[in-house]
Amino acid sequence: MLINETTAIVTRKTILVPYRTSHVERYNQWMQSEELRERTASEPLTLEEEYEMQAKWRLDNDKLTFIILARPEGSFSHTKAFIDTLPMVGDVNIFLTKNAEDEDEAEVEVMIAETTFQRQGLAFSAVSALLHYVINHKILPNFEGLGHEEISPSMLVARIGGSNTASISLFKKLGFRIVKPENVFGEVELRVCGDTEELMEHWEDRGEEIGFSLDDDS
């Protein structure tokens, strides 16, 4: 989506920035890992194909993507020059689709690809901020065939490999509950439970939105 192309979200542990061409090479390096591809249900792409995918995702109305940067402890500057020096560690996404029952869904995915930054609370921080962003902004998906006019908590879903106990625990901490056992692909389905105000109490790190200039890097 273009809606977040000039927005960064600053949280206690992360900075979420738009997925730009400068991120593509590192992202493609990550996805050479068979383990990461399996965890994200992704196909291997060449670098050229990855650039094409980034350009497509930027314009697609059914995808909202942020790259996750690790926020350093101590002093911090909101300038783009400083933010561009921070390590790129993963991504967080929402994909709009319809399920087998023809119901509108907003599927949430998060990946911390850099092993040295895993299990440090970055995924929780990133997903919390993303959920606040889509609910508070009442994002209008403009997705053909979508019955809802905005993304609502009832649409949120996560599908995670049954053996990925860390990710399942993460989403439970965010107020999701397992509603379907492992399917033929070995994935469990989790959905949010409770009203919006109750849910947002689980999303502890709402983040601070700041303007983010692309400077010709789209």
PDB file of C-alpha atoms in Angstrom:
ATOM      1  CA  MET A   1       0.000   0.000   0.000  1.00  0.00           C
ATOM      2  CA  LEU A   2       1.052   3.564  -0.612  1.00  0.00           C
ATOM      3  CA  ILE A   3      -0.565   4.737   2.622  1.00  0.00           C
ATOM      4  CA  ASN A   4       2.580   4.182   4.711  1.00  0.00           C
ATOM      5  CA  GLU A   5       5.211   5.265   2.186  1.00  0.00           C
ATOM      6  CA  THR A   6       6.114   8.431   4.112  1.00  0.00           C
ATOM      7  CA  THR A   7       5.546   7.087   7.637  1.00  0.00           C
ATOM      8  CA  ALA A   8       7.918   5.520  10.137  1.00  0.00           C
ATOM      9  CA  ILE A   9       6.796   4.189  13.520  1.00  0.00           C
ATOM     10  CA  VAL A  10       9.171   4.488  16.469  1.00  0.00           C
ATOM     11  CA  THR A  11       8.656   1.964  19.294  1.00  0.00           C
ATOM     12  CA  ARG A  12      10.667   1.163  22.389  1.00  0.00           C
ATOM     13  CA  LYS A  13      12.684  -1.518  20.600  1.00  0.00           C
ATOM     14  CA  THR A  14      12.135  -1.037  16.889  1.00  0.00           C
ATOM     15  CA  ILE A  15      11.674   1.436  14.065  1.00  0.00           C
ATOM     16  CA  LEU A  16       9.179   0.424  11.377  1.00  0.00           C
ATOM     17  CA  VAL A  17       9.898   1.958   7.978  1.00  0.00           C
ATOM     18  CA  PRO A  18       8.416   1.513   4.477  1.00  0.00           C
ATOM     19  CA  TYR A  19       9.883  -1.319   2.406  1.00  0.00           C
ATOM     20  CA  ARG A  20      12.211   0.483  -0.029  1.00  0.00           C
ATOM     21  CA  THR A  21      14.539  -0.542  -2.834  1.00  0.00           C
ATOM     22  CA  SER A  22      17.521  -0.107  -0.506  1.00  0.00           C
ATOM     23  CA  HIS A  23      16.174  -3.007   1.587  1.00  0.00           C
ATOM     24  CA  VAL A  24      15.724  -5.472  -1.256  1.00  0.00           C
ATOM     25  CA  GLU A  25      19.236  -6.915  -1.473  1.00  0.00           C
ATOM     26  CA  ARG A  26      19.377  -7.771   2.227  1.00  0.00           C
ATOM     27  CA  TYR A  27      15.843  -9.145   2.152  1.00  0.00           C
ATOM     28  CA  ASN A  28      16.765 -11.377  -0.778  1.00  0.00           C
ATOM     29  CA  GLN A  29      19.799 -12.639   1.168  1.00  0.00           C
ATOM     30  CA  TRP A  30      17.548 -13.585   4.068  1.00  0.00           C
ATOM     31  CA  MET A  31      15.210 -15.523   1.814  1.00  0.00           C
ATOM     32  CA  GLN A  32      17.987 -17.760   0.561  1.00  0.00           C
ATOM     33  CA  SER A  33      17.506 -19.530   3.898  1.00  0.00           C
ATOM     34  CA  GLU A  34      15.335 -22.606   3.471  1.00  0.00           C
ATOM     35  CA  GLU A  35      14.264 -22.329   7.112  1.00  0.00           C
ATOM     36  CA  LEU A  36      13.010 -18.763   6.672  1.00  0.00           C
ATOM     37  CA  ARG A  37      11.218 -19.642   3.445  1.00  0.00           C
ATOM     38  CA  GLU A  38       9.496 -22.526   5.203  1.00  0.00           C
ATOM     39  CA  ARG A  39       8.499 -20.331   8.150  1.00  0.00           C
ATOM     40  CA  THR A  40       7.068 -17.656   5.833  1.00  0.00           C
ATOM     41  CA  ALA A  41       5.664 -19.992   3.161  1.00  0.00           C
ATOM     42  CA  SER A  42       7.797 -18.203   0.557  1.00  0.00           C
ATOM     43  CA  GLU A  43       9.288 -19.272  -2.751  1.00  0.00           C
ATOM     44  CA  PRO A  44      12.951 -18.543  -3.608  1.00  0.00           C
ATOM     45  CA  LEU A  45      13.351 -15.488  -5.847  1.00  0.00           C
ATOM     46  CA  THR A  46      16.276 -14.071  -7.794  1.00  0.00           C
ATOM     47  CA  LEU A  47      17.446 -10.598  -6.839  1.00  0.00           C
ATOM     48  CA  GLU A  48      15.797  -9.176  -9.965  1.00  0.00           C
ATOM     49  CA  GLU A  49      12.509 -10.889  -9.060  1.00  0.00           C
ATOM     50  CA  GLU A  50      12.806  -9.515  -5.510  1.00  0.00           C
ATOM     51  CA  TYR A  51      13.090  -5.952  -6.870  1.00  0.00           C
ATOM     52  CA  GLU A  52      10.007  -6.565  -8.998  1.00  0.00           C
ATOM     53  CA  MET A  53       8.147  -7.919  -5.967  1.00  0.00           C
ATOM     54  CA  GLN A  54       9.059  -4.890  -3.844  1.00  0.00           C
ATOM     55  CA  ALA A  55       7.766  -2.528  -6.527  1.00  0.00           C
ATOM     56  CA  LYS A  56       4.542  -4.521  -6.815  1.00  0.00           C
ATOM     57  CA  TRP A  57       3.978  -4.667  -3.026  1.00  0.00           C
ATOM     58  CA  ARG A  58       4.442  -0.905  -2.800  1.00  0.00           C
ATOM     59  CA  LEU A  59       1.438  -0.375  -5.085  1.00  0.00           C
ATOM     60  CA  ASP A  60      -0.780  -3.328  -4.126  1.00  0.00           C
ATOM     61  CA  ASN A  61      -3.953  -2.383  -2.239  1.00  0.00           C
ATOM     62  CA  ASP A  62      -4.055  -5.699  -0.379  1.00  0.00           C
ATOM     63  CA  LYS A  63      -0.647  -5.550   1.348  1.00  0.00           C
ATOM     64  CA  LEU A  64       0.751  -3.309   4.090  1.00  0.00           C
ATOM     65  CA  THR A  65       4.447  -3.847   4.786  1.00  0.00           C
ATOM     66  CA  PHE A  66       7.006  -2.331   7.128  1.00  0.00           C
ATOM     67  CA  ILE A  67      10.678  -3.245   7.447  1.00  0.00           C
ATOM     68  CA  ILE A  68      11.762  -3.688  11.068  1.00  0.00           C
ATOM     69  CA  LEU A  69      14.916  -1.875  12.187  1.00  0.00           C
ATOM     70  CA  ALA A  70      16.443  -2.455  15.619  1.00  0.00           C
ATOM     71  CA  ARG A  71      16.338   0.648  17.798  1.00  0.00           C
ATOM     72  CA  PRO A  72      19.541   1.253  19.783  1.00  0.00           C
ATOM     73  CA  GLU A  73      19.502   1.918  23.496  1.00  0.00           C
ATOM     74  CA  GLY A  74      20.333   5.418  24.658  1.00  0.00           C
ATOM     75  CA  SER A  75      20.261   8.514  22.469  1.00  0.00           C
ATOM     76  CA  PHE A  76      18.093   8.484  19.371  1.00  0.00           C
ATOM     77  CA  SER A  77      17.522  10.846  16.466  1.00  0.00           C
ATOM     78  CA  HIS A  78      14.316  10.992  14.409  1.00  0.00           C
ATOM     79  CA  THR A  79      16.226  12.045  11.302  1.00  0.00           C
ATOM     80  CA  LYS A  80      16.175   9.822   8.222  1.00  0.00           C
ATOM     81  CA  ALA A  81      19.987   9.970   8.071  1.00  0.00           C
ATOM     82  CA  PHE A  82      20.214   8.384  11.524  1.00  0.00           C
ATOM     83  CA  ILE A  83      17.432   5.872  10.919  1.00  0.00           C
ATOM     84  CA  ASP A  84      19.148   4.691   7.731  1.00  0.00           C
ATOM     85  CA  THR A  85      22.177   3.591   9.815  1.00  0.00           C
ATOM     86  CA  LEU A  86      20.124   1.181  11.948  1.00  0.00           C
ATOM     87  CA  PRO A  87      20.298  -2.580  11.373  1.00  0.00           C
ATOM     88  CA  MET A  88      17.537  -4.147   9.305  1.00  0.00           C
ATOM     89  CA  VAL A  89      16.305  -7.200  11.204  1.00  0.00           C
ATOM     90  CA  GLY A  90      12.971  -8.320   9.732  1.00  0.00           C
ATOM     91  CA  ASP A  91       9.554  -7.314   8.440  1.00  0.00           C
ATOM     92  CA  VAL A  92       5.919  -7.133   9.563  1.00  0.00           C
ATOM     93  CA  ASN A  93       2.936  -7.315   7.219  1.00  0.00           C
ATOM     94  CA  ILE A  94      -0.813  -7.404   6.860  1.00  0.00           C
ATOM     95  CA  PHE A  95      -2.299  -9.166   3.832  1.00  0.00           C
ATOM     96  CA  LEU A  96      -5.943  -8.630   2.904  1.00  0.00           C
ATOM     97  CA  THR A  97      -7.739 -11.628   1.479  1.00  0.00           C
ATOM     98  CA  LYS A  98     -10.827 -13.820   1.700  1.00  0.00           C
ATOM     99  CA  ASN A  99     -10.841 -17.243   3.327  1.00  0.00           C
ATOM    100  CA  ALA A 100     -12.511 -20.440   2.143  1.00  0.00           C
ATOM    101  CA  GLU A 101     -15.786 -19.271   3.703  1.00  0.00           C
ATOM    102  CA  ASP A 102     -15.587 -16.029   1.645  1.00  0.00           C
ATOM    103  CA  GLU A 103     -14.973 -13.978   4.814  1.00  0.00           C
ATOM    104  CA  ASP A 104     -12.753 -10.885   4.805  1.00  0.00           C
ATOM    105  CA  GLU A 105      -9.405 -11.401   6.518  1.00  0.00           C
ATOM    106  CA  ALA A 106      -6.371  -9.334   7.453  1.00  0.00           C
ATOM    107  CA  GLU A 107      -3.582 -11.862   7.926  1.00  0.00           C
ATOM    108  CA  VAL A 108      -0.741 -10.693  10.154  1.00  0.00           C
ATOM    109  CA  GLU A 109       2.818 -11.935   9.637  1.00  0.00           C
ATOM    110  CA  VAL A 110       6.086 -11.019  11.320  1.00  0.00           C
ATOM    111  CA  MET A 111       9.649 -12.205  10.756  1.00  0.00           C
ATOM    112  CA  ILE A 112      12.805 -11.427  12.711  1.00  0.00           C
ATOM    113  CA  ALA A 113      15.361 -12.787  10.255  1.00  0.00           C
ATOM    114  CA  GLU A 114      18.566 -11.738  12.011  1.00  0.00           C
ATOM    115  CA  THR A 115      19.269 -14.446  14.595  1.00  0.00           C
ATOM    116  CA  THR A 116      21.162 -12.108  16.946  1.00  0.00           C
ATOM    117  CA  PHE A 117      17.965 -10.038  17.349  1.00  0.00           C
ATOM    118  CA  GLN A 118      15.558 -12.915  17.919  1.00  0.00           C
ATOM    119  CA  ARG A 119      13.827 -13.543  21.265  1.00  0.00           C
ATOM    120  CA  GLN A 120      14.415  -9.953  22.407  1.00  0.00           C
ATOM    121  CA  GLY A 121      10.842  -8.682  22.146  1.00  0.00           C
ATOM    122  CA  LEU A 122      11.263  -6.981  18.768  1.00  0.00           C
ATOM    123  CA  ALA A 123       8.497  -8.989  17.085  1.00  0.00           C
ATOM    124  CA  PHE A 124       6.052  -8.153  19.885  1.00  0.00           C
ATOM    125  CA  SER A 125       6.944  -4.473  19.641  1.00  0.00           C
ATOM    126  CA  ALA A 126       6.584  -4.421  15.848  1.00  0.00           C
ATOM    127  CA  VAL A 127       3.247  -6.256  15.691  1.00  0.00           C
ATOM    128  CA  SER A 128       1.803  -4.158  18.544  1.00  0.00           C
ATOM    129  CA  ALA A 129       2.643  -0.947  16.689  1.00  0.00           C
ATOM    130  CA  LEU A 130       1.316  -2.253  13.361  1.00  0.00           C
ATOM    131  CA  LEU A 131      -2.021  -3.265  14.906  1.00  0.00           C
ATOM    132  CA  HIS A 132      -2.424   0.142  16.558  1.00  0.00           C
ATOM    133  CA  TYR A 133      -1.596   1.766  13.217  1.00  0.00           C
ATOM    134  CA  VAL A 134      -4.222  -0.092  11.171  1.00  0.00           C
ATOM    135  CA  ILE A 135      -6.988   0.182  13.790  1.00  0.00           C
ATOM    136  CA  ASN A 136      -6.416   3.803  14.821  1.00  0.00           C
ATOM    137  CA  HIS A 137      -6.132   5.023  11.233  1.00  0.00           C
ATOM    138  CA  LYS A 138      -9.197   3.101  10.102  1.00  0.00           C
ATOM    139  CA  ILE A 139      -7.285   2.184   6.968  1.00  0.00           C
ATOM    140  CA  LEU A 140      -9.547   1.894   3.948  1.00  0.00           C
ATOM    141  CA  PRO A 141      -8.263  -1.163   2.084  1.00  0.00           C
ATOM    142  CA  ASN A 142      -9.726  -0.311  -1.363  1.00  0.00           C
ATOM    143  CA  PHE A 143      -9.406  -4.013  -2.039  1.00  0.00           C
ATOM    144  CA  GLU A 144     -11.716  -5.332  -4.749  1.00  0.00           C
ATOM    145  CA  GLY A 145     -14.262  -7.722  -3.307  1.00  0.00           C
ATOM    146  CA  LEU A 146     -13.636  -6.777   0.323  1.00  0.00           C
ATOM    147  CA  GLY A 147     -16.921  -6.347   2.178  1.00  0.00           C
ATOM    148  CA  HIS A 148     -15.502  -4.253   5.016  1.00  0.00           C
ATOM    149  CA  GLU A 149     -14.760  -0.547   4.527  1.00  0.00           C
ATOM    150  CA  GLU A 150     -11.869  -0.660   7.002  1.00  0.00           C
ATOM    151  CA  ILE A 151      -9.673  -3.178   8.784  1.00  0.00           C
ATOM    152  CA  SER A 152     -11.391  -4.251  12.008  1.00  0.00           C
ATOM    153  CA  PRO A 153     -10.124  -6.513  14.828  1.00  0.00           C
ATOM    154  CA  SER A 154     -12.586  -9.234  13.798  1.00  0.00           C
ATOM    155  CA  MET A 155     -10.678  -9.581  10.511  1.00  0.00           C
ATOM    156  CA  LEU A 156      -7.276 -10.181  12.122  1.00  0.00           C
ATOM    157  CA  VAL A 157      -5.856 -13.680  11.735  1.00  0.00           C
ATOM    158  CA  ALA A 158      -2.464 -15.391  12.024  1.00  0.00           C
ATOM    159  CA  ARG A 159      -1.524 -18.779  10.571  1.00  0.00           C
ATOM    160  CA  ILE A 160       1.581 -20.305  12.098  1.00  0.00           C
ATOM    161  CA  GLY A 161       3.339 -23.657  11.820  1.00  0.00           C
ATOM    162  CA  GLY A 162       2.265 -25.852  14.704  1.00  0.00           C
ATOM    163  CA  SER A 163       5.885 -26.467  15.707  1.00  0.00           C
ATOM    164  CA  ASN A 164       6.665 -22.728  15.892  1.00  0.00           C
ATOM    165  CA  THR A 165       5.857 -22.401  19.575  1.00  0.00           C
ATOM    166  CA  ALA A 166       7.658 -19.044  19.924  1.00  0.00           C
ATOM    167  CA  SER A 167       5.434 -17.348  17.318  1.00  0.00           C
ATOM    168  CA  ILE A 168       2.295 -18.957  18.717  1.00  0.00           C
ATOM    169  CA  SER A 169       3.187 -17.649  22.190  1.00  0.00           C
ATOM    170  CA  LEU A 170       3.846 -14.197  20.719  1.00  0.00           C
ATOM    171  CA  PHE A 171       0.395 -13.954  19.154  1.00  0.00           C
ATOM    172  CA  LYS A 172      -1.293 -15.294  22.277  1.00  0.00           C
ATOM    173  CA  LYS A 173       0.391 -12.491  24.200  1.00  0.00           C
ATOM    174  CA  LEU A 174      -1.173 -10.083  21.680  1.00  0.00           C
ATOM    175  CA  GLY A 175      -4.666 -11.364  22.446  1.00  0.00           C
ATOM    176  CA  PHE A 176      -4.964 -14.023  19.721  1.00  0.00           C
ATOM    177  CA  ARG A 177      -6.296 -17.515  20.485  1.00  0.00           C
ATOM    178  CA  ILE A 178      -6.051 -20.763  18.530  1.00  0.00           C
ATOM    179  CA  VAL A 179      -9.382 -21.333  16.788  1.00  0.00           C
ATOM    180  CA  LYS A 180      -8.392 -24.113  14.386  1.00  0.00           C
ATOM    181  CA  PRO A 181      -5.894 -26.963  14.888  1.00  0.00           C
ATOM    182  CA  GLU A 182      -3.177 -27.814  12.424  1.00  0.00           C
ATOM    183  CA  ASN A 183      -4.387 -28.020   8.836  1.00  0.00           C
ATOM    184  CA  VAL A 184      -2.941 -30.068   5.989  1.00  0.00           C
ATOM    185  CA  PHE A 185      -0.071 -27.545   5.780  1.00  0.00           C
ATOM    186  CA  GLY A 186       0.742 -28.009   9.473  1.00  0.00           C
ATOM    187  CA  GLU A 187      -0.498 -24.509  10.404  1.00  0.00           C
ATOM    188  CA  VAL A 188      -2.729 -23.500  13.310  1.00  0.00           C
ATOM    189  CA  GLU A 189      -5.094 -20.551  12.945  1.00  0.00           C
ATOM    190  CA  LEU A 190      -5.278 -17.827  15.583  1.00  0.00           C
ATOM    191  CA  ARG A 191      -7.779 -14.984  15.855  1.00  0.00           C
ATOM    192  CA  VAL A 192      -8.268 -12.118  18.267  1.00  0.00           C
ATOM    193  CA  CYS A 193     -10.777 -12.451  21.084  1.00  0.00           C
ATOM    194  CA  GLY A 194     -12.496  -9.607  22.939  1.00  0.00           C
ATOM    195  CA  ASP A 195     -13.579  -6.054  22.145  1.00  0.00           C
ATOM    196  CA  THR A 196     -11.269  -3.450  20.630  1.00  0.00           C
ATOM    197  CA  GLU A 197     -10.396  -1.629  23.854  1.00  0.00           C
ATOM    198  CA  GLU A 198      -9.617  -4.901  25.623  1.00  0.00           C
ATOM    199  CA  LEU A 199      -7.468  -6.057  22.715  1.00  0.00           C
ATOM    200  CA  MET A 200      -5.502  -2.831  22.503  1.00  0.00           C
ATOM    201  CA  GLU A 201      -4.428  -3.298  26.121  1.00  0.00           C
ATOM    202  CA  HIS A 202      -2.492  -6.350  24.893  1.00  0.00           C
ATOM    203  CA  TRP A 203      -0.820  -4.232  22.203  1.00  0.00           C
ATOM    204  CA  GLU A 204       1.424  -2.483  24.687  1.00  0.00           C
ATOM    205  CA  ASP A 205       3.808  -0.725  22.302  1.00  0.00           C
ATOM    206  CA  ARG A 206       1.670   1.626  20.196  1.00  0.00           C
ATOM    207  CA  GLY A 207       4.691   3.522  18.856  1.00  0.00           C
ATOM    208  CA  GLU A 208       5.105   7.119  17.686  1.00  0.00           C
ATOM    209  CA  GLU A 209       4.503   7.983  14.050  1.00  0.00           C
ATOM    210  CA  ILE A 210       6.971  10.306  12.356  1.00  0.00           C
ATOM    211  CA  GLY A 211       7.287  11.648   8.837  1.00  0.00           C
ATOM    212  CA  PHE A 212       9.742   9.722   6.683  1.00  0.00           C
ATOM    213  CA  SER A 213      11.043  11.149   3.404  1.00  0.00           C
ATOM    214  CA  LEU A 214      11.856   8.661   0.659  1.00  0.00           C
ATOM    215  CA  ASP A 215      14.462  10.902  -0.970  1.00  0.00           C
ATOM    216  CA  ASP A 216      13.924   9.226  -4.356  1.00  0.00           C
ATOM    217  CA  ASP A 217      14.339   5.745  -2.826  1.00  0.00           C
ATOM    218  CA  SER A 218      10.960   4.165  -3.500  1.00  0.00           C
TER     219      SER A 218
END
